Each structure stands twice: as structure tokens, then as C-alpha cells.
Amino acid sequence: MLTTIQTAYTDTRAGDLAWCLGKDPLPALAVLDLEVGDTRGLRAKVQMRLLGASHQVLVDTGRDGGCSETVACMPGSQAPLPFGVARRVGGWDYEFAARIETLSQGSFAGRAQELLALVADHPNGLAGTFPGDPHAFTAMLVQCAEGSVRWRTWHAYPQEGRLVTTRTRVNALP
């Protein structure tokens, strides 16, 4: 699903993003509710939330508590976005990785178009573009496979030529 976010582009620097687990749902500009499953019998409710140029993902399997991931500019947070995290959260094994790429203007535009095309028509995808720049966007894509729920996100900062990519995997513990 592709939507145009009707708000000013608020998180304007890739370096301002912070990561947090366990945060309650924040006000969202766009939401996609999904039920995903795999051949091993894992079923989960996933809510993908666009928060300006940020994201929040809520996962619940109904049996082992939920998992909430937020990547956003959060007031009071001084910690930079981590490049990798692995921990046990309630009934979940959680793994997170982030990467920040700096691209030339031409490469950035091409990559932005490629990512928006990937997510826009995907049944498990949510992307939001922002007024004023067709390459300012946040996009998310979720899947369930091999006993885990996985998602990728992309946060585009065209004014810096930077693209923040995250990938997350959560496994429900037996």
C-alpha cells in the first residue's frame, strides 16, 4: 500500500533516528493491519505504523505477549540508531540490524523508485511519501517464514542523500 502522508517531513536527519523496544503505540499517520503465517503453523497479527519519517511495528501471536519496535526521533533519546541488537524480549528472540547508506543524487533517486515499486503493490507492504519531494519516504515490508516474523524498513532522507535500512527478525520461543 502506498500513501501520501499529509504532514510536514519531521525527522529530517538520518542521524537523529533512535531505536526502542516495548514502546506503547504512538500516534500514526498511516497504519496497515495484517495477519501473517507460515507453513510451520506460526500465526501473528502485525500492525505496521508510519510515524512521520519513522516507523513502529507491533507483533502479537496471542500466546507469548507482544513485541513492539520503534525507530523514530524520540524526545530525550541521545542514543544513536544501533547497527545490531540481539536479545530475548518476553516470549521472543529478537534481532535487529540497521545500515545507513549515503548515495549520489542519481543513485538515490533510482533506489527510491525501486524501493517504492517493491513495497507499493505488495500485500504486506506499507509506504508513505511526503509532500515536496517524491523521494522522501518511509517504507515497510513484513513476512512470516521458518517460524519467525521478519520485516524490513527504509527511511529516505533525500536532502542528505542518505537511506536508512533496517531488518528485524522475531522468533516466538517454544
Short mmCIF file of C-alpha atoms in Angstrom, two decimals:
data_model
loop_
_atom_site.label_atom_id
_atom_site.label_comp_id
_atom_site.label_asym_id
_atom_site.label_seq_id
_atom_site.Cartn_x
_atom_site.Cartn_y
_atom_site.Cartn_z
CA MET A 1 0.00 0.00 0.00
CA LEU A 2 1.36 3.39 -0.99
CA THR A 3 0.01 6.54 0.58
CA THR A 4 0.92 10.22 0.59
CA ILE A 5 1.45 11.42 4.13
CA GLN A 6 -0.31 14.75 4.64
CA THR A 7 2.15 16.29 7.05
CA ALA A 8 5.47 18.05 7.09
CA TYR A 9 8.55 15.85 6.86
CA THR A 10 9.53 15.85 10.55
CA ASP A 11 12.52 13.51 11.00
CA THR A 12 14.87 15.34 8.70
CA ARG A 13 18.22 13.74 9.54
CA ALA A 14 19.14 10.09 9.41
CA GLY A 15 21.44 10.61 12.38
CA ASP A 16 18.50 11.68 14.59
CA LEU A 17 16.81 8.26 14.46
CA ALA A 18 16.77 6.21 17.65
CA TRP A 19 15.59 2.66 18.37
CA CYS A 20 13.36 1.43 21.18
CA LEU A 21 11.67 -1.84 22.18
CA GLY A 22 8.44 -2.08 24.14
CA LYS A 23 7.02 1.37 23.47
CA ASP A 24 3.24 1.73 23.55
CA PRO A 25 1.57 2.58 20.23
CA LEU A 26 2.36 6.13 19.14
CA PRO A 27 0.08 8.35 17.03
CA ALA A 28 0.39 7.12 13.44
CA LEU A 29 -0.10 8.83 10.10
CA ALA A 30 -0.80 5.53 8.31
CA VAL A 31 -1.47 2.01 9.62
CA LEU A 32 -1.64 -1.42 7.99
CA ASP A 33 -3.04 -4.35 9.99
CA LEU A 34 -2.04 -7.82 8.78
CA GLU A 35 -2.33 -11.43 9.81
CA VAL A 36 0.66 -13.44 8.63
CA GLY A 37 1.56 -17.10 8.93
CA ASP A 38 3.99 -19.74 7.75
CA THR A 39 3.96 -23.46 6.96
CA ARG A 40 5.20 -24.29 10.48
CA GLY A 41 1.95 -23.02 11.97
CA LEU A 42 3.16 -19.67 13.28
CA ARG A 43 0.39 -17.08 13.06
CA ALA A 44 0.80 -13.46 14.07
CA LYS A 45 -1.06 -10.18 13.98
CA VAL A 46 1.22 -7.42 12.77
CA GLN A 47 0.50 -3.72 12.77
CA MET A 48 2.82 -1.55 10.70
CA ARG A 49 2.66 2.13 11.63
CA LEU A 50 4.16 5.13 9.81
CA LEU A 51 5.13 7.90 12.23
CA GLY A 52 6.29 10.77 10.07
CA ALA A 53 9.60 9.57 8.64
CA SER A 54 9.70 6.92 11.33
CA HIS A 55 8.13 3.54 11.95
CA GLN A 56 6.62 1.36 14.63
CA VAL A 57 5.85 -2.35 14.25
CA LEU A 58 3.63 -4.23 16.72
CA VAL A 59 3.57 -8.05 16.65
CA ASP A 60 1.27 -10.37 18.62
CA THR A 61 0.84 -14.12 18.30
CA GLY A 62 -1.77 -14.22 21.07
CA ARG A 63 0.18 -16.65 23.24
CA ASP A 64 3.51 -15.15 24.25
CA GLY A 65 2.97 -11.44 24.67
CA GLY A 66 3.66 -8.84 22.08
CA CYS A 67 6.72 -7.22 20.63
CA SER A 68 6.91 -3.52 19.79
CA GLU A 69 9.75 -1.91 17.82
CA THR A 70 10.03 1.83 17.25
CA VAL A 71 12.60 3.61 15.10
CA ALA A 72 11.99 7.35 15.35
CA CYS A 73 13.30 10.69 16.53
CA MET A 74 12.28 10.37 20.16
CA PRO A 75 12.44 13.32 22.58
CA GLY A 76 15.09 12.79 25.23
CA SER A 77 16.84 9.98 23.37
CA GLN A 78 20.56 10.58 22.98
CA ALA A 79 21.42 7.08 21.73
CA PRO A 80 22.17 6.68 18.03
CA LEU A 81 20.47 4.01 15.97
CA PRO A 82 22.31 0.74 16.79
CA PHE A 83 23.85 -1.27 13.95
CA GLY A 84 22.86 -4.54 15.62
CA VAL A 85 20.86 -5.84 18.59
CA ALA A 86 20.04 -9.39 19.71
CA ARG A 87 18.07 -10.07 22.87
CA ARG A 88 15.27 -12.04 24.45
CA VAL A 89 12.09 -9.99 24.88
CA GLY A 90 9.34 -11.77 26.79
CA GLY A 91 8.43 -14.80 24.70
CA TRP A 92 10.56 -13.68 21.73
CA ASP A 93 14.10 -13.89 20.44
CA TYR A 94 14.64 -10.52 18.77
CA GLU A 95 17.30 -9.49 16.23
CA PHE A 96 17.66 -6.03 14.71
CA ALA A 97 20.17 -4.57 12.26
CA ALA A 98 20.45 -1.11 10.73
CA ARG A 99 22.56 0.38 7.98
CA ILE A 100 22.90 3.96 6.74
CA GLU A 101 23.93 4.45 3.12
CA THR A 102 25.00 7.72 1.52
CA LEU A 103 24.18 7.80 -2.20
CA SER A 104 24.73 10.23 -5.06
CA GLN A 105 21.66 12.18 -6.17
CA GLY A 106 21.11 9.96 -9.24
CA SER A 107 21.66 6.73 -7.32
CA PHE A 108 19.37 7.93 -4.56
CA ALA A 109 16.51 8.69 -6.99
CA GLY A 110 16.85 5.31 -8.68
CA ARG A 111 16.98 3.40 -5.39
CA ALA A 112 13.96 5.35 -4.07
CA GLN A 113 11.90 4.45 -7.15
CA GLU A 114 12.97 0.79 -6.91
CA LEU A 115 12.00 0.51 -3.23
CA LEU A 116 8.67 2.29 -3.63
CA ALA A 117 7.80 -0.01 -6.54
CA LEU A 118 8.72 -3.07 -4.44
CA VAL A 119 6.53 -2.06 -1.49
CA ALA A 120 3.63 -0.19 -3.13
CA ASP A 121 1.82 -3.20 -4.59
CA HIS A 122 2.98 -5.83 -2.11
CA PRO A 123 0.12 -7.17 0.05
CA ASN A 124 2.36 -6.99 3.14
CA GLY A 125 3.88 -3.60 2.37
CA LEU A 126 3.24 -0.05 3.55
CA ALA A 127 4.95 3.03 2.18
CA GLY A 128 4.33 6.71 2.71
CA THR A 129 5.72 9.55 0.62
CA PHE A 130 5.90 13.12 1.84
CA PRO A 131 4.82 16.34 0.11
CA GLY A 132 7.54 18.37 -1.52
CA ASP A 133 9.95 15.60 -2.54
CA PRO A 134 8.97 12.40 -4.37
CA HIS A 135 12.00 10.63 -2.88
CA ALA A 136 11.15 11.44 0.77
CA PHE A 137 9.51 8.28 2.08
CA THR A 138 9.27 5.60 4.73
CA ALA A 139 8.51 2.04 3.62
CA MET A 140 7.98 -1.28 5.41
CA LEU A 141 7.57 -4.87 4.27
CA VAL A 142 6.72 -7.85 6.53
CA GLN A 143 6.77 -11.63 6.04
CA CYS A 144 6.40 -14.75 8.13
CA ALA A 145 8.64 -17.73 7.34
CA GLU A 146 10.54 -20.53 9.07
CA GLY A 147 8.97 -19.87 12.47
CA SER A 148 9.71 -16.14 12.56
CA VAL A 149 8.16 -12.80 11.70
CA ARG A 150 10.53 -10.58 9.72
CA TRP A 151 10.34 -7.05 8.44
CA ARG A 152 12.48 -4.57 6.58
CA THR A 153 12.15 -0.82 6.62
CA TRP A 154 13.58 2.03 4.58
CA HIS A 155 13.74 5.66 5.69
CA ALA A 156 14.75 8.07 2.93
CA TYR A 157 16.46 11.40 3.55
CA PRO A 158 16.89 12.91 0.07
CA GLN A 159 18.19 16.24 1.38
CA GLU A 160 21.18 14.31 2.80
CA GLY A 161 21.32 11.60 0.13
CA ARG A 162 21.01 9.05 2.95
CA LEU A 163 18.92 5.90 3.14
CA VAL A 164 18.42 4.11 6.47
CA THR A 165 17.65 0.41 6.08
CA THR A 166 16.61 -1.82 8.96
CA ARG A 167 15.83 -5.52 9.17
CA THR A 168 14.26 -7.31 12.09
CA ARG A 169 13.50 -10.92 12.91
CA VAL A 170 11.50 -12.15 15.88
CA ASN A 171 11.11 -15.81 16.76
CA ALA A 172 8.44 -16.92 19.18
CA LEU A 173 10.08 -19.15 21.78
CA PRO A 174 8.72 -22.69 22.14
#
